[in-house]
Short mmCIF file of C-alpha atoms in Angstrom, two decimals:
data_model
loop_
_atom_site.label_atom_id
_atom_site.label_comp_id
_atom_site.label_asym_id
_atom_site.label_seq_id
_atom_site.Cartn_x
_atom_site.Cartn_y
_atom_site.Cartn_z
CA MET L 30 144.48 76.55 102.35
CA ALA L 31 141.02 77.60 101.07
CA THR L 32 140.44 81.09 99.74
CA PRO L 33 137.92 83.35 101.49
CA ASN L 34 134.47 83.54 99.93
CA TYR L 35 134.09 87.30 99.63
CA GLY L 36 130.80 87.01 97.76
CA TYR L 37 129.19 85.16 100.68
CA GLU L 38 130.47 87.72 103.18
CA LYS L 39 129.18 90.59 101.06
CA ARG L 40 125.77 88.94 100.72
CA GLN L 41 125.54 88.50 104.50
CA ARG L 42 126.36 92.19 105.04
CA GLU L 43 123.72 93.21 102.48
CA LEU L 44 121.10 91.01 104.16
CA ALA L 45 121.95 92.49 107.56
CA LYS L 46 121.60 96.03 106.18
CA LYS L 47 118.27 95.17 104.56
CA LYS L 48 116.94 93.63 107.77
CA LYS L 49 117.99 96.64 109.84
CA LYS L 50 116.39 99.04 107.35
CA GLU L 51 113.09 97.10 107.38
CA GLU L 52 113.03 97.04 111.20
CA LYS L 53 113.65 100.78 111.31
CA LEU L 54 110.84 101.43 108.83
CA ARG L 55 108.50 99.13 110.76
CA SER L 56 109.23 100.92 114.03
CA LYS L 57 108.61 104.29 112.36
CA THR L 58 105.22 103.19 111.02
CA GLN L 59 104.21 101.79 114.42
CA ARG L 60 105.04 105.11 116.11
CA ARG L 61 102.97 107.21 113.68
CA PRO L 62 99.46 106.32 114.96
CA ASP L 63 100.56 107.15 118.51
CA ASP L 64 101.91 110.53 117.42
CA PRO L 65 99.89 113.24 119.24
CA GLN L 66 100.74 115.83 116.56
CA GLY L 67 98.82 114.20 113.68
CA ASP L 68 98.99 116.34 110.54
CA ASP L 69 95.85 114.83 109.02
CA GLN L 70 93.47 115.97 111.81
CA PRO L 71 93.17 119.20 113.76
CA ALA L 72 93.65 119.26 117.53
CA ASP L 73 89.90 119.02 118.28
CA GLY L 74 89.67 115.59 116.61
CA GLN L 75 87.50 116.72 113.72
CA PRO L 76 88.65 115.54 110.31
CA MET L 77 89.72 118.32 107.98
CA GLY L 78 87.05 119.26 105.43
CA ASP L 79 84.17 118.71 107.88
CA ALA L 80 84.80 122.04 109.58
CA GLY L 81 82.04 123.79 107.57
CA THR L 82 79.26 121.30 108.33
CA PRO L 83 77.11 121.87 111.42
CA GLU L 84 77.06 119.18 114.07
CA GLN L 85 73.81 117.55 115.11
CA PRO L 86 73.25 116.72 118.76
CA ALA L 87 73.21 113.06 119.73
CA GLY L 88 69.79 111.50 119.26
CA ALA L 89 68.52 114.26 116.97
CA THR L 90 66.84 113.18 113.78
CA GLY L 91 67.03 115.09 110.54
CA ALA L 92 63.22 115.58 110.40
#
């Protein structure tokens, strides 16, 4: 009778773990842009750091 190939079985388990981990990471990154509580922008949609600059009305020129 042939002996079991434990190395092959272990490799298959490792590959399955790696695949599952990558899928989990991928699903996490896909959910982030849809997250309504974005930490990088305030609730009003303005990027952080632009809060001190005045807004110009649409169609207004700088002259």
